[in-house]
JSON list of C-alpha atoms in Angstrom, two decimals:
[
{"chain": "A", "resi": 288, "resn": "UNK", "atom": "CA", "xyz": [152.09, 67.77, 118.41]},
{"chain": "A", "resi": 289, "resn": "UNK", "atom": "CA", "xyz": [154.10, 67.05, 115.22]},
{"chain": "A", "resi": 290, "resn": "UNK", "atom": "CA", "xyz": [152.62, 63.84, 115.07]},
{"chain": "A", "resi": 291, "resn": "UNK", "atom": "CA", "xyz": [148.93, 65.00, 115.48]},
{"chain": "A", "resi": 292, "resn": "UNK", "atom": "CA", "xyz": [149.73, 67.43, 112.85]},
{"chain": "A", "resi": 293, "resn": "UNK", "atom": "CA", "xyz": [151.18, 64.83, 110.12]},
{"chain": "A", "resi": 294, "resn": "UNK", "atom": "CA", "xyz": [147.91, 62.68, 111.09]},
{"chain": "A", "resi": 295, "resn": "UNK", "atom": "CA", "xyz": [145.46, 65.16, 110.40]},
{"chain": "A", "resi": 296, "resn": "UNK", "atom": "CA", "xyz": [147.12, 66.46, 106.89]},
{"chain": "A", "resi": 297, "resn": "UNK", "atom": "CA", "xyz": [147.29, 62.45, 106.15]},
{"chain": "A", "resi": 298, "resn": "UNK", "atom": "CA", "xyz": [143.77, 62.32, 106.23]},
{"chain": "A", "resi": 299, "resn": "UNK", "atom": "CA", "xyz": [142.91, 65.09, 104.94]},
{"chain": "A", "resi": 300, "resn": "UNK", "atom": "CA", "xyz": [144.84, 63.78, 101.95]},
{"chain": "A", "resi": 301, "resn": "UNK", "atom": "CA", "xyz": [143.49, 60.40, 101.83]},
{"chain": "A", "resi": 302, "resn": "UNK", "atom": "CA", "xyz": [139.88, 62.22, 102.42]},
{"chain": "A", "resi": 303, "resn": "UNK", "atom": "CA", "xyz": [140.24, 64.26, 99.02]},
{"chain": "A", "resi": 304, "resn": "UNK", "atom": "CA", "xyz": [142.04, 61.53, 96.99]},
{"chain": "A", "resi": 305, "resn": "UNK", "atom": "CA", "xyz": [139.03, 59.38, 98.12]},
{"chain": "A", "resi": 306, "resn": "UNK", "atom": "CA", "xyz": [136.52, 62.06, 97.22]},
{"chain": "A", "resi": 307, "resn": "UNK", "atom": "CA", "xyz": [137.88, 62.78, 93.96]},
{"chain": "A", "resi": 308, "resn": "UNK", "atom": "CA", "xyz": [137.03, 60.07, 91.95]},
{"chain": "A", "resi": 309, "resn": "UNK", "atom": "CA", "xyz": [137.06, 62.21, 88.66]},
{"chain": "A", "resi": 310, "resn": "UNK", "atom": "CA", "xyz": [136.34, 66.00, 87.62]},
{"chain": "A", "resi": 311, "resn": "UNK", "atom": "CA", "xyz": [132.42, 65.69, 88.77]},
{"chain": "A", "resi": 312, "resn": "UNK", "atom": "CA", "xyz": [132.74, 63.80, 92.18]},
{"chain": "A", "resi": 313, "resn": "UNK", "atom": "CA", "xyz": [130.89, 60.81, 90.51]},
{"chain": "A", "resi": 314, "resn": "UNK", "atom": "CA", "xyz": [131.83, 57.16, 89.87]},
{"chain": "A", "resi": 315, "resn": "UNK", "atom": "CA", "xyz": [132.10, 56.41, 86.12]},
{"chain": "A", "resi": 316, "resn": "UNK", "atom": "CA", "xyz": [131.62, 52.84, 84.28]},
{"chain": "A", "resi": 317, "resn": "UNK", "atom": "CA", "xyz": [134.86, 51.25, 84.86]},
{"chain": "A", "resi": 318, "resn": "UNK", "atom": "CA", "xyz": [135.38, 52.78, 88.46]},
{"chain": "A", "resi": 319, "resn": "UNK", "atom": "CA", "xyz": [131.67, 51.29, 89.47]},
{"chain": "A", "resi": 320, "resn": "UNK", "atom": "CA", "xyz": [132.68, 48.41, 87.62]},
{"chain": "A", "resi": 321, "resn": "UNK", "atom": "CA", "xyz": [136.29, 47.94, 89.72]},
{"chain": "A", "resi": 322, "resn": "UNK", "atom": "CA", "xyz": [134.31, 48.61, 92.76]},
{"chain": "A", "resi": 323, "resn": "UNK", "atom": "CA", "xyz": [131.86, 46.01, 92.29]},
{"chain": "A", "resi": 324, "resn": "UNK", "atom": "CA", "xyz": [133.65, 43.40, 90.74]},
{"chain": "A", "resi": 325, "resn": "UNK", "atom": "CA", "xyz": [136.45, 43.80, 94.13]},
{"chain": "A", "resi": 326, "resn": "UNK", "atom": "CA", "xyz": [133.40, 44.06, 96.60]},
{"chain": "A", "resi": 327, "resn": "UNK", "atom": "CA", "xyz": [132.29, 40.98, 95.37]},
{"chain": "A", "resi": 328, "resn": "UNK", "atom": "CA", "xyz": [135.74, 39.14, 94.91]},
{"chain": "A", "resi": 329, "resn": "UNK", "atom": "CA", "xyz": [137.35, 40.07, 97.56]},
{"chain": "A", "resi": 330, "resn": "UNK", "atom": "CA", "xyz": [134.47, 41.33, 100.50]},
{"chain": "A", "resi": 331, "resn": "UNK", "atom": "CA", "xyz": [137.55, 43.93, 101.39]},
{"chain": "A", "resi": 332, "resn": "UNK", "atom": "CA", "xyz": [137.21, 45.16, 104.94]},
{"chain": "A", "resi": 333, "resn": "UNK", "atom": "CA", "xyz": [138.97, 48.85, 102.95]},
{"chain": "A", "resi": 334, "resn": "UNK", "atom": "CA", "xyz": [138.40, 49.77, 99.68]},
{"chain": "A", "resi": 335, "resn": "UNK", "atom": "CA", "xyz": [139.89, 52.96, 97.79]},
{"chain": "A", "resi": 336, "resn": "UNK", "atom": "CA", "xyz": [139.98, 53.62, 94.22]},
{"chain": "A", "resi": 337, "resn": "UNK", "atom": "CA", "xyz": [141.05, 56.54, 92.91]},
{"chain": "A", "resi": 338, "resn": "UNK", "atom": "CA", "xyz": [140.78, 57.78, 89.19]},
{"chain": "A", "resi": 339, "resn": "UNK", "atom": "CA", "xyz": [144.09, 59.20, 88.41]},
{"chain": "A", "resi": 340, "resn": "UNK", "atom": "CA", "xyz": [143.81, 59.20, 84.99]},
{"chain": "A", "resi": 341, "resn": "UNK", "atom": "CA", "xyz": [143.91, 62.69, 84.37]},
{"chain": "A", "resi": 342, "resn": "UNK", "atom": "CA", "xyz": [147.38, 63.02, 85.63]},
{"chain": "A", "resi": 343, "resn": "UNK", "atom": "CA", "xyz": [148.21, 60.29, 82.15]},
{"chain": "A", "resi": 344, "resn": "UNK", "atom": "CA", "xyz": [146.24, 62.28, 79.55]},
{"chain": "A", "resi": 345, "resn": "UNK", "atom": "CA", "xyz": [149.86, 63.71, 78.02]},
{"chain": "A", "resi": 346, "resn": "UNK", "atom": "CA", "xyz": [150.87, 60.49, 77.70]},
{"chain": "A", "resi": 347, "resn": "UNK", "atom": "CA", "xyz": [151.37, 59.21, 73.83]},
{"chain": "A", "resi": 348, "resn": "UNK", "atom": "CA", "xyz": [148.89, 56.27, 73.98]},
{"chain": "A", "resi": 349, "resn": "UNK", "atom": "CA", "xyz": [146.31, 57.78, 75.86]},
{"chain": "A", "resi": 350, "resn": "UNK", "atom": "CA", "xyz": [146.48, 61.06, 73.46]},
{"chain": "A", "resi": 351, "resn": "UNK", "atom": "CA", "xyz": [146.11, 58.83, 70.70]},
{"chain": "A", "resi": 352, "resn": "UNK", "atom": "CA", "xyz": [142.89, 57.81, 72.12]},
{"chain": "A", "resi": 353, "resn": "UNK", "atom": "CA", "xyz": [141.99, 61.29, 72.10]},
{"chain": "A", "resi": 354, "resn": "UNK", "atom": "CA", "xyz": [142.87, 61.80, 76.17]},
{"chain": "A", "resi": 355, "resn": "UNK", "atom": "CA", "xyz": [140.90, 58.12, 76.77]},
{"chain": "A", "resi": 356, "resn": "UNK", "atom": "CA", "xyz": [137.38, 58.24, 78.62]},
{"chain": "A", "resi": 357, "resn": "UNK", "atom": "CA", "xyz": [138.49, 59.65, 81.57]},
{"chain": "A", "resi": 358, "resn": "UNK", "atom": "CA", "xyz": [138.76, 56.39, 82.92]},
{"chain": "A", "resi": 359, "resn": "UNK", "atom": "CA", "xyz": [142.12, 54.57, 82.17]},
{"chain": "A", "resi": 360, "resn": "UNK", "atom": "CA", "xyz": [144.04, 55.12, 84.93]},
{"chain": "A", "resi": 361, "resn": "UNK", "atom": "CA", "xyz": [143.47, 54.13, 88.95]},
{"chain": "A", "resi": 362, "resn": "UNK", "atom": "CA", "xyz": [145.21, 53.69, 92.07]},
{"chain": "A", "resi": 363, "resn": "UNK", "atom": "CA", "xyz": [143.24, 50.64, 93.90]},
{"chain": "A", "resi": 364, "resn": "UNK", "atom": "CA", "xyz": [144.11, 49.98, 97.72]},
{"chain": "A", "resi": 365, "resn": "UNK", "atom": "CA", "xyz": [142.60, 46.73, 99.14]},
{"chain": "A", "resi": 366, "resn": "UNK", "atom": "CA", "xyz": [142.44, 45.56, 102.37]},
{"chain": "A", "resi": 367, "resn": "UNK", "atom": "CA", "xyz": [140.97, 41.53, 102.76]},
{"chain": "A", "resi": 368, "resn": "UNK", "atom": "CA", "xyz": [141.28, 38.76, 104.56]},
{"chain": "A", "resi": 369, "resn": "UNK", "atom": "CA", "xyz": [141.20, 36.63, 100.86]},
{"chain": "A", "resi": 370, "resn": "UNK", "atom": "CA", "xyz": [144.93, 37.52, 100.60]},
{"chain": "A", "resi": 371, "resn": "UNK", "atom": "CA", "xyz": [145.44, 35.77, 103.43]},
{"chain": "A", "resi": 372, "resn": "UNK", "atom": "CA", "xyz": [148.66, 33.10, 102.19]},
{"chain": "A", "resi": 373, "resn": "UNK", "atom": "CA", "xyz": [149.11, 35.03, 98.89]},
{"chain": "A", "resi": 374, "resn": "UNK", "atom": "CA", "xyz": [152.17, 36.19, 97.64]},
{"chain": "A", "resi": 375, "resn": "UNK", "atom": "CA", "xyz": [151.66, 40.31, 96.19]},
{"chain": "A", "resi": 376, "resn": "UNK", "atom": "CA", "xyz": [152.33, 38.65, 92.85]},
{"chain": "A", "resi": 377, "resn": "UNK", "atom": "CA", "xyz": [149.05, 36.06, 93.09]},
{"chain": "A", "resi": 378, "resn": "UNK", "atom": "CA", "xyz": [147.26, 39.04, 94.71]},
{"chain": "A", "resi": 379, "resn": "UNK", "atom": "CA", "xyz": [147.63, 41.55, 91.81]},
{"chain": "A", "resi": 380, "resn": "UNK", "atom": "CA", "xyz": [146.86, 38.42, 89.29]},
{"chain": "A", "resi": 381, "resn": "UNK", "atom": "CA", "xyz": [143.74, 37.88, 90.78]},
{"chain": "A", "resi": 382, "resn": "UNK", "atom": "CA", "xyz": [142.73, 41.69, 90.63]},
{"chain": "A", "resi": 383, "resn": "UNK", "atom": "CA", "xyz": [143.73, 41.63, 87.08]},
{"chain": "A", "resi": 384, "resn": "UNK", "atom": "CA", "xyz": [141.95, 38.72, 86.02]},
{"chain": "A", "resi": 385, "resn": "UNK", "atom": "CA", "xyz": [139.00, 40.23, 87.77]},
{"chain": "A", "resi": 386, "resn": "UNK", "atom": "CA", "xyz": [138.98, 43.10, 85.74]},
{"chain": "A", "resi": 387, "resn": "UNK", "atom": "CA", "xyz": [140.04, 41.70, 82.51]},
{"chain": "A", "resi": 388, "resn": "UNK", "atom": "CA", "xyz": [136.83, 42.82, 80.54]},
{"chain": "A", "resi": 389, "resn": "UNK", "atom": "CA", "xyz": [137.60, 46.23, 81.64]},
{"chain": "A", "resi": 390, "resn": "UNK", "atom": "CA", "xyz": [141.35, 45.80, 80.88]},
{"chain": "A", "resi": 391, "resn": "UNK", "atom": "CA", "xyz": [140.86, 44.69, 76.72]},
{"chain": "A", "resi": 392, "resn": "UNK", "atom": "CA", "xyz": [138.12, 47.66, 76.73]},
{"chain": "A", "resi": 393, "resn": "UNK", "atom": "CA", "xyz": [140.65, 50.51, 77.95]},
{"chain": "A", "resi": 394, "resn": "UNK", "atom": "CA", "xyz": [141.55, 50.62, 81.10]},
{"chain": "A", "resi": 395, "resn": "UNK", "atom": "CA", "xyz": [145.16, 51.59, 80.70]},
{"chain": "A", "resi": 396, "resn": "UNK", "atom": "CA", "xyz": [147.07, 50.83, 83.90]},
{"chain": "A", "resi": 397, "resn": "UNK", "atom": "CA", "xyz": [146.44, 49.94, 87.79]},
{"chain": "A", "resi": 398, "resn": "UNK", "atom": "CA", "xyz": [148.06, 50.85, 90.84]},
{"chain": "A", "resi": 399, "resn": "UNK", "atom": "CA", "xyz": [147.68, 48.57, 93.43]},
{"chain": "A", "resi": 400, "resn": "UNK", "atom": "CA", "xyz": [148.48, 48.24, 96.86]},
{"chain": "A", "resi": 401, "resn": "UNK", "atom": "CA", "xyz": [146.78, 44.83, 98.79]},
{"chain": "A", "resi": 402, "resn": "UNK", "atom": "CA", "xyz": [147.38, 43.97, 102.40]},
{"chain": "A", "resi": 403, "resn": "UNK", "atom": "CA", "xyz": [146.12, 41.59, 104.54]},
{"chain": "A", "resi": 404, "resn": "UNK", "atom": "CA", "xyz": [144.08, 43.11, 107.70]},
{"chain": "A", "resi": 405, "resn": "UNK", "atom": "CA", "xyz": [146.80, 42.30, 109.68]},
{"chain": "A", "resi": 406, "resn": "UNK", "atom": "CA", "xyz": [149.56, 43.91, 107.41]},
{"chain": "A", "resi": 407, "resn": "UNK", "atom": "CA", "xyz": [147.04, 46.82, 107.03]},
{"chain": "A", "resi": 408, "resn": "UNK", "atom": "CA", "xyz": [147.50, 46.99, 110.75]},
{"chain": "A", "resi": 409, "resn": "UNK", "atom": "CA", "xyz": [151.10, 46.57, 111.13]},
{"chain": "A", "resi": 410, "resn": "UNK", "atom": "CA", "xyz": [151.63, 49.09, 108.14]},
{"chain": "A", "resi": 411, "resn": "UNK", "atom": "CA", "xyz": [149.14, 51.94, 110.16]},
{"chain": "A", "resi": 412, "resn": "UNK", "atom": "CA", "xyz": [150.79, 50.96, 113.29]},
{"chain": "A", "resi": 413, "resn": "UNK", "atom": "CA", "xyz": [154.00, 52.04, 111.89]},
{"chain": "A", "resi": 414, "resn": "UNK", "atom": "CA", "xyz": [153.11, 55.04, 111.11]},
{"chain": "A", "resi": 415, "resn": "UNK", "atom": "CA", "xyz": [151.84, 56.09, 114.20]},
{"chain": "A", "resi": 416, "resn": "UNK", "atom": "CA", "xyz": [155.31, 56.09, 115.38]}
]
């Protein structure tokens, strides 16, 4: 029963961390752009983004940019078989150089977490338990 219960509240969780992309439940320009640029890259069998860059708008550099677009900070979880034989270091260098047009424009800071489908599975498997 406890387990059923802490599945449920993890996706309801996941559900409205996926949903929110920002304050009006739309993708902006650099969100669209990470998701399109990662589809194509990377043909991920998973793909979350999530704008968290209203939880960085006190921060010094993005108040000097007057609280940024609204777009400067995301968590991005991928799931693909291209990582296949990767290290997490090459992984998050290829994101990066991926997005490097939306990096030098503003795009403060990523969060990323990239798995293989099999370490996707292992990971979810684990937390069945």
């Amino acid at each position: 029963m406890l387990r059923t219960t802490r599945s449920v509240h993890h996706f309801l969780w996941r559900l409205h961390r996926t949903m929110a992309t920002n304050e009006s439940g739309s993708r902006g320009p650099v969100e669209t752009a990470i998701h399109d640029k990662l589809t194509t890259l990377l043909q991920p069998s998973q793909l979350t983004i999530t704008n968290e860059s209203h939880l960085h708008r006190h921060h010094s550099a993005m108040r000097a940019q007057g609280g940024g677009d609204g777009e400067t900070h995301f968590d991005v979880q991928v799931i693909s078989d291209a990582f296949k034989g990767m290290t997490t270091l090459q992984r998050h260098r290829m994101i990066y150089s991926a997005l490097s047009d939306e990096l030098a424009q503003g795009l403060h800071a990523l969060s990323l977490k990239t798995k293989t489908p099999q370490e996707g599975q292992r990971l979810a498997a684990g937390q069945a338990k």
